[in-house]
Coordinates of C-alpha atoms in Angstrom, one line a residue:
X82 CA -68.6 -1.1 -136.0
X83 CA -72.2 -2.4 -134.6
X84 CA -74.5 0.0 -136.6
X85 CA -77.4 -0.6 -134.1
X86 CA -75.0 0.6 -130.8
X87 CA -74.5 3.9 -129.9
X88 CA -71.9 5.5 -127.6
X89 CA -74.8 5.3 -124.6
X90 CA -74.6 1.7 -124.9
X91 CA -71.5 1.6 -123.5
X92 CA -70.8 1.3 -119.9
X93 CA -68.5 4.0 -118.6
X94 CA -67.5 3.0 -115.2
X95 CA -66.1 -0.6 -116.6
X96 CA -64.1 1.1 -119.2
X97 CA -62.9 3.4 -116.1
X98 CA -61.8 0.7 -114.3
X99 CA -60.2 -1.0 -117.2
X100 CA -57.8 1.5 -117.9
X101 CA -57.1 2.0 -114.0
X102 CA -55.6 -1.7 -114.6
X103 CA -53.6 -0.6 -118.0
X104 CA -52.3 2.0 -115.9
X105 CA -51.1 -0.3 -113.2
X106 CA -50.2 -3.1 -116.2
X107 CA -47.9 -0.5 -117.8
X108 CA -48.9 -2.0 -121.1
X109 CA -50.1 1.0 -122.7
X110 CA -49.7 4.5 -122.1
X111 CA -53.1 6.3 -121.8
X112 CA -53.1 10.0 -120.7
X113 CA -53.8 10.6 -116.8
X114 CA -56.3 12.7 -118.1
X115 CA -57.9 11.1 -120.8
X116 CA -61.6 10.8 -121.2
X117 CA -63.4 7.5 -121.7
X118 CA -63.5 8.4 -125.1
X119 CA -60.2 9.2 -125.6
X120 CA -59.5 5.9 -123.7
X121 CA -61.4 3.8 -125.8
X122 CA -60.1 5.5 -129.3
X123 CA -56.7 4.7 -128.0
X124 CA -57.3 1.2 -127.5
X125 CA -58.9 0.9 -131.2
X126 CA -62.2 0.1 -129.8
X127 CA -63.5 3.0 -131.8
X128 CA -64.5 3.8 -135.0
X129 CA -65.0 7.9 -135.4
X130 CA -67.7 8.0 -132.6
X131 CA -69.1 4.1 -133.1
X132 CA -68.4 1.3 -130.6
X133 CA -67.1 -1.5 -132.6
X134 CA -68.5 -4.8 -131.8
X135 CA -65.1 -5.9 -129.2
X136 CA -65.4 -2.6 -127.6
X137 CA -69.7 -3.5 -127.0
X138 CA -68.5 -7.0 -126.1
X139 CA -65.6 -6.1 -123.5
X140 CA -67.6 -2.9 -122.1
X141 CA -72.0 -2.8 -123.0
X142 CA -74.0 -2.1 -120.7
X143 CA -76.2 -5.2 -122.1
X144 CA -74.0 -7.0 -124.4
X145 CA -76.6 -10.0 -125.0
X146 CA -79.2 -7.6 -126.5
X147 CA -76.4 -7.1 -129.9
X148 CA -75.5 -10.5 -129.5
X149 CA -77.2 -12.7 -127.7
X150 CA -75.5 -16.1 -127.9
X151 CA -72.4 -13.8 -126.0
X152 CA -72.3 -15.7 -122.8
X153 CA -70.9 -18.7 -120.9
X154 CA -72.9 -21.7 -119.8
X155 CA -72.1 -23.4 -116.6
X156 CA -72.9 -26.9 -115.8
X157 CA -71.9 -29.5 -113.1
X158 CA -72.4 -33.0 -114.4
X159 CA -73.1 -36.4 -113.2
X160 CA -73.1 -38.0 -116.8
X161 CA -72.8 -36.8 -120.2
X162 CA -76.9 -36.6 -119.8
X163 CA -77.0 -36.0 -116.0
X164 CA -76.9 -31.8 -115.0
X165 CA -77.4 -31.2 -111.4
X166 CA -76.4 -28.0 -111.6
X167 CA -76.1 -25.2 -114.2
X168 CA -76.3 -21.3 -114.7
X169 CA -75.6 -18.7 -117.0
X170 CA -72.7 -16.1 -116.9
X171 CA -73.4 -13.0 -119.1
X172 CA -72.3 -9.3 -119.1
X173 CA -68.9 -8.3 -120.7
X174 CA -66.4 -10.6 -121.0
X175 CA -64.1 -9.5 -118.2
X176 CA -66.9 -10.2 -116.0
X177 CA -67.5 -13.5 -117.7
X178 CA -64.2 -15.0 -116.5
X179 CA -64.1 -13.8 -113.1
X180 CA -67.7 -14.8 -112.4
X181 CA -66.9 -18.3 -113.9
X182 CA -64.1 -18.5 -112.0
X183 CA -66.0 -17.9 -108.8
X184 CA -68.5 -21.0 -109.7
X185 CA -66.2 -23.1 -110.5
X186 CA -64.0 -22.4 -106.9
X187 CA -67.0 -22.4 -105.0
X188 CA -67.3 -26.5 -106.6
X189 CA -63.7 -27.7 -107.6
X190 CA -62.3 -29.5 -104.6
X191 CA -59.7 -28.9 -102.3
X192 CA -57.2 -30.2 -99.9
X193 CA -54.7 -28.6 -97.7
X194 CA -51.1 -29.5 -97.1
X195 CA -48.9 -28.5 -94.1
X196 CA -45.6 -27.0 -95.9
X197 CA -44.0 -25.9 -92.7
X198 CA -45.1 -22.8 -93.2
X199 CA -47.2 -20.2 -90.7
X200 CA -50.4 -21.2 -93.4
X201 CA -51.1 -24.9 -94.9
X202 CA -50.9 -24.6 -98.3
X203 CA -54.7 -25.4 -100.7
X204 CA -54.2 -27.9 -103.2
X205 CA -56.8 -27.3 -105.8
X206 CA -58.4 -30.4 -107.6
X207 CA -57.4 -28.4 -110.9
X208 CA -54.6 -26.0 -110.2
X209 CA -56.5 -22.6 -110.8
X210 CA -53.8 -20.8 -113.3
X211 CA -54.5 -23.9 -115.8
X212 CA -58.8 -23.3 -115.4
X213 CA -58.5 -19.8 -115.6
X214 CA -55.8 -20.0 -118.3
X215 CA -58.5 -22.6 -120.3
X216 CA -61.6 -19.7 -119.7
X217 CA -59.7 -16.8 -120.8
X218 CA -58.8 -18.6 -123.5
X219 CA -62.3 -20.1 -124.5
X220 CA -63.3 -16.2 -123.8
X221 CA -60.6 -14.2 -125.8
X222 CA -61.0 -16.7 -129.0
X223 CA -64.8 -18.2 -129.4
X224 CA -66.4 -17.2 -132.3
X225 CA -68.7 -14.3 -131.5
X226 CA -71.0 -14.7 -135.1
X227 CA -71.8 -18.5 -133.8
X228 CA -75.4 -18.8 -132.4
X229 CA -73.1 -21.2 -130.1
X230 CA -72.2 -20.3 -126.7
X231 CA -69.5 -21.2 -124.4
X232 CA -69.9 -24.0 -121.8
X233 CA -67.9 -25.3 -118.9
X234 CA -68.6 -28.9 -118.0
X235 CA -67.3 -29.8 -114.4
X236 CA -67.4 -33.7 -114.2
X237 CA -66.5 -36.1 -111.4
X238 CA -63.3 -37.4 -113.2
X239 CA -62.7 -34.2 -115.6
X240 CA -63.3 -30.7 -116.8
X241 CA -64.2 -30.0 -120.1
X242 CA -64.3 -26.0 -121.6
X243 CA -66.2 -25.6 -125.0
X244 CA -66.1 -22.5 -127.3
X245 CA -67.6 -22.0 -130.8
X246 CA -64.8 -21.7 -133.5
X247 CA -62.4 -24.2 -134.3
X248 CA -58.6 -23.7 -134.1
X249 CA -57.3 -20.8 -137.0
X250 CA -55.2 -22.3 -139.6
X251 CA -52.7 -23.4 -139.7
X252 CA -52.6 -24.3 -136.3
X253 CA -53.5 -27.7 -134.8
X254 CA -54.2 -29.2 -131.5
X255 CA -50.9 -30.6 -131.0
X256 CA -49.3 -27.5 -131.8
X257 CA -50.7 -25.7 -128.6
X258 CA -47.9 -27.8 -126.6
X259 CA -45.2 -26.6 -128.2
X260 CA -43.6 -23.4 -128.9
X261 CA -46.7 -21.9 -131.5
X262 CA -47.4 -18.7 -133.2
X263 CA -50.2 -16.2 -131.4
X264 CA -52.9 -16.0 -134.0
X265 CA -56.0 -14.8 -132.4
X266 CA -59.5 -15.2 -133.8
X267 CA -60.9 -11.6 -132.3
X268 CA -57.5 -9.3 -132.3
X269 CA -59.0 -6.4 -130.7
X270 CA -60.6 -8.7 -127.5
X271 CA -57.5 -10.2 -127.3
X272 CA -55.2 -7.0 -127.1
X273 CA -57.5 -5.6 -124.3
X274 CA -56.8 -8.5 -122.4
X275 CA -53.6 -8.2 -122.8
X276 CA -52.9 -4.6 -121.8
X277 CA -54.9 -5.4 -118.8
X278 CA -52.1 -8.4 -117.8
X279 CA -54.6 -11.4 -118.7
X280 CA -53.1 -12.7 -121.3
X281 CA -49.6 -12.7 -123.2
X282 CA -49.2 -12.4 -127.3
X283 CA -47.1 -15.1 -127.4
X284 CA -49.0 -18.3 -127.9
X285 CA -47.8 -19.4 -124.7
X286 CA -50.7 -19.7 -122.5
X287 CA -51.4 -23.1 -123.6
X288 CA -48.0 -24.5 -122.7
X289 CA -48.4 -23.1 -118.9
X290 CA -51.2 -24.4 -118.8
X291 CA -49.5 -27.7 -119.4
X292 CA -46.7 -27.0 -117.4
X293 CA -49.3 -25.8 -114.2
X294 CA -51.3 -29.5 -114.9
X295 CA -47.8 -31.2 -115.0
X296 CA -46.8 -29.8 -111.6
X297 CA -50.0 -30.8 -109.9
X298 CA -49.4 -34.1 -110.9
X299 CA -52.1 -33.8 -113.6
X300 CA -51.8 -35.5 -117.4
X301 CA -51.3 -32.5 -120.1
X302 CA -54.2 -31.1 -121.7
X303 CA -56.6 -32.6 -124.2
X304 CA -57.2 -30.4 -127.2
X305 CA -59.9 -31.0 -129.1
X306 CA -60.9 -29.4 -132.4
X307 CA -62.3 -32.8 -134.1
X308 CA -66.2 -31.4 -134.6
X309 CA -66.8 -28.4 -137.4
X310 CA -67.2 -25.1 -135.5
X311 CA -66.3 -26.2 -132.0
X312 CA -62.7 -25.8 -129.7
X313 CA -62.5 -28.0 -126.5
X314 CA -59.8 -28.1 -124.1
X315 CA -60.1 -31.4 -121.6
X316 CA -58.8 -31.6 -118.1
X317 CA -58.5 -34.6 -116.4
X318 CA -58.8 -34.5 -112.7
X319 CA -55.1 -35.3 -110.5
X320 CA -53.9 -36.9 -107.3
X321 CA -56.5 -34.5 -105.2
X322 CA -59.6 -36.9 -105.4
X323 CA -57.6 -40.1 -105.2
X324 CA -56.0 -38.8 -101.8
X325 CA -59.4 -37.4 -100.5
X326 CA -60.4 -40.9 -101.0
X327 CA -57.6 -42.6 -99.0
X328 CA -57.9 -40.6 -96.2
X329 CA -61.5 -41.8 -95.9
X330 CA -59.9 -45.3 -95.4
X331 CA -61.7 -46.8 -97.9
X332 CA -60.8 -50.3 -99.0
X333 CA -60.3 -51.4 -103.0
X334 CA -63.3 -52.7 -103.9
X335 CA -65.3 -49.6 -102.7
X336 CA -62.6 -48.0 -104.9
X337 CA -63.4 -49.7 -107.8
X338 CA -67.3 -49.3 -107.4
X339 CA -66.8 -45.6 -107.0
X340 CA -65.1 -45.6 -110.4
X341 CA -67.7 -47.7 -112.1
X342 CA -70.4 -44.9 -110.6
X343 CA -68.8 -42.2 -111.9
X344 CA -68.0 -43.7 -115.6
X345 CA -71.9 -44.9 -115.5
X346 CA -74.0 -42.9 -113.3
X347 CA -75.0 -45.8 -111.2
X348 CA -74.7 -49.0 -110.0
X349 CA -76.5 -52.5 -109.2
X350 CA -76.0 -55.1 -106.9
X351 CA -75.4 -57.0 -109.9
X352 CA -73.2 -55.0 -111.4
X353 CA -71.0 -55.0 -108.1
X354 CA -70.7 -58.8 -108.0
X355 CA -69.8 -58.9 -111.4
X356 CA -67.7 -56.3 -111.4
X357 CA -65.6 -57.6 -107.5
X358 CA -66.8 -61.7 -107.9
X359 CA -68.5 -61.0 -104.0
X360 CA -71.6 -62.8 -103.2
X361 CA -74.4 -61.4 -102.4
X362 CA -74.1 -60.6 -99.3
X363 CA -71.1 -59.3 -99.3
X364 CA -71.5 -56.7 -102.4
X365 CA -74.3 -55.7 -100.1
X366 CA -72.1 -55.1 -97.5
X367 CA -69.6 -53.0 -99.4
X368 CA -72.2 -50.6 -101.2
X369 CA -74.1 -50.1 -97.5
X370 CA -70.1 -48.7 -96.2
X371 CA -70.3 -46.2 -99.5
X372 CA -74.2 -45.2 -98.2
X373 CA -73.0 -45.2 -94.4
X374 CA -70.4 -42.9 -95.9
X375 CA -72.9 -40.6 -98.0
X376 CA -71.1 -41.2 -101.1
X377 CA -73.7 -43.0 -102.1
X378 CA -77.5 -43.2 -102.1
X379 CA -80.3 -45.4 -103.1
X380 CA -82.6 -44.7 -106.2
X381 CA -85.6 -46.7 -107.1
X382 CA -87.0 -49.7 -105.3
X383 CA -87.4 -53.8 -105.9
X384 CA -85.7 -55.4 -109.3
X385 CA -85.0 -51.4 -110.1
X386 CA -82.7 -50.9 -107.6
X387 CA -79.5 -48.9 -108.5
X388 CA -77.1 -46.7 -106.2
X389 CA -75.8 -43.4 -107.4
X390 CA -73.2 -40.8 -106.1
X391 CA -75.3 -38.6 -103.5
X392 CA -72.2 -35.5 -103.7
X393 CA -68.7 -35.6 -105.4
X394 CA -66.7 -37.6 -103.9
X395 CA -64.3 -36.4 -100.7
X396 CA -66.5 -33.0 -100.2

């Protein structure tokens, strides 16, 4: 129970429309004509009259004012240091997911491929079941007493989904790849999204995540639970950036400079002779294609010269 919550603190038409979805789910059998209440005290998400802290967290009205940490940082990076775009998803954790979900569709890449079919087919630069899979996850299983927050890092060559709490014992990263017990960290969040079809009790959302990555043509997940208090999962990006880049007709070496941007935030003249063994004038020429192109763009003047990506690359 949250002794400083009160049954007003909860928000009645989300819990309505939760159990609209249990009803369609079939997952648990609620009364047609059951209150909220009564809704909510089926689902163990009472105590007597008390909201208990899953039941504030997956329903409040404001569930940052009992705990404030309780939301889900958003961040598009250049480099580990360089953000050039963030925000903050808060509200209950249902809506956490869907609205990170939206943020990270309206930046992850796409491509379309003629199937035969009446409609071409999108091809996602991280097949969407695996992302949402990683944020439901990251959601359902953070550590809600950790003054830590979520965060989702979109990079140019991966995506990267934080949580506070490590992996429960005895589990370990490899583990998650393989047929694995179900041990959730917060029992009660996790059985509301599972009567509302999110998530099975199984321990087998990890391995379709893998199996979604492997069918894009993706490498399996990275799971990371190496620093004290801290979960990460680690997608690296597929074939969907590598073929937005071909059909751009660029050559090798413009290729290879693109990588070395995006592993160092920027390159030199220099740095591009060194790195392709062009002279001068021809590095020159190959970095003007990638500005022609707006890939890239110019920052600083002189000696200080440097070139850095001016959007991700194939938008």
């Amino acid at each position: 129970v949250e002794p400083q919550a009160a049954w007003e603190d909860l928000d009645k038409g989300r819990i309505r429309d939760h159990v609209a979805v249990i009803r369609q789910t079939g997952r648990r059998p609620i009364p047609a004509r059951a209150s909220e209440r009564e809704a909510l005290q089926k689902l163990d998400l009472l105590a007597g009259a008390r909201p208990t802290r899953a039941a504030l967290l997956l329903f409040g009205k404001t569930p940052t004012r009992f705990y404030p940490s309780a939301f889900v940082k958003l961040g598009r990076f250049r480099s580990p240091t360089l953000i050039v775009d963030d925000r903050e998803v808060s509200g209950t954790l249902l809506n956490q997911v869907e609205e990170t979900m939206a943020w990270l569709r309206e930046r992850l890449q796409t491509r379309f491929e003629v199937t035969g079919r009446p409609r071409r087919e999108v091809i996602w630069e991280y097949p969407l079941e695996a992302v949402r899979e990683g944020v439901i996850n990251a959601v359902c299983h953070r550590d809600y007493l950790s003054t830590g927050n979520i965060q989702v890092r979109l990079y140019d060559d991966r995506l990267e989904i934080w949580n506070p709490g490590g992996l429960p014992a005895p589990l370990k990263p490899a583990d998650l790849l393989r047929d694995h017990d179900s041990i959730p960290r917060n029992p009660k969040i996790a059985a509301a999204f599972f009567v509302a079809g999110l998530i099975e009790q199984w321990g087998t959302g990890t391995i379709r995540m893998a199996a979604a990555l492997k069918e894009a043509g993706h490498s399996p997940p990275k799971f990371d639970a190496g620093t004290a208090g801290r979960f990460r999962v680690i997608l690296r990006e597929g074939p969907t950036i590598k073929a937005r880049l071909q059909e751009m007709g660029l050559n090798n070496r413009q290729l290879q400079l693109i990588a070395y941007v995006r592993e160092h935030g920027k390159i030199t003249n220099r740095a591009c002779r060194q790195l392709t063994g062009l002279s001068d004038e021809a590095a020159r020429k190959e970095i003007t294609g990638l500005l022609d192109l707006g890939i890239l763009e110019q920052v600083g003047k002189g000696r200080s010269t440097a070139y850095v990506l001016k959007k991700r690359v194939g938008d």
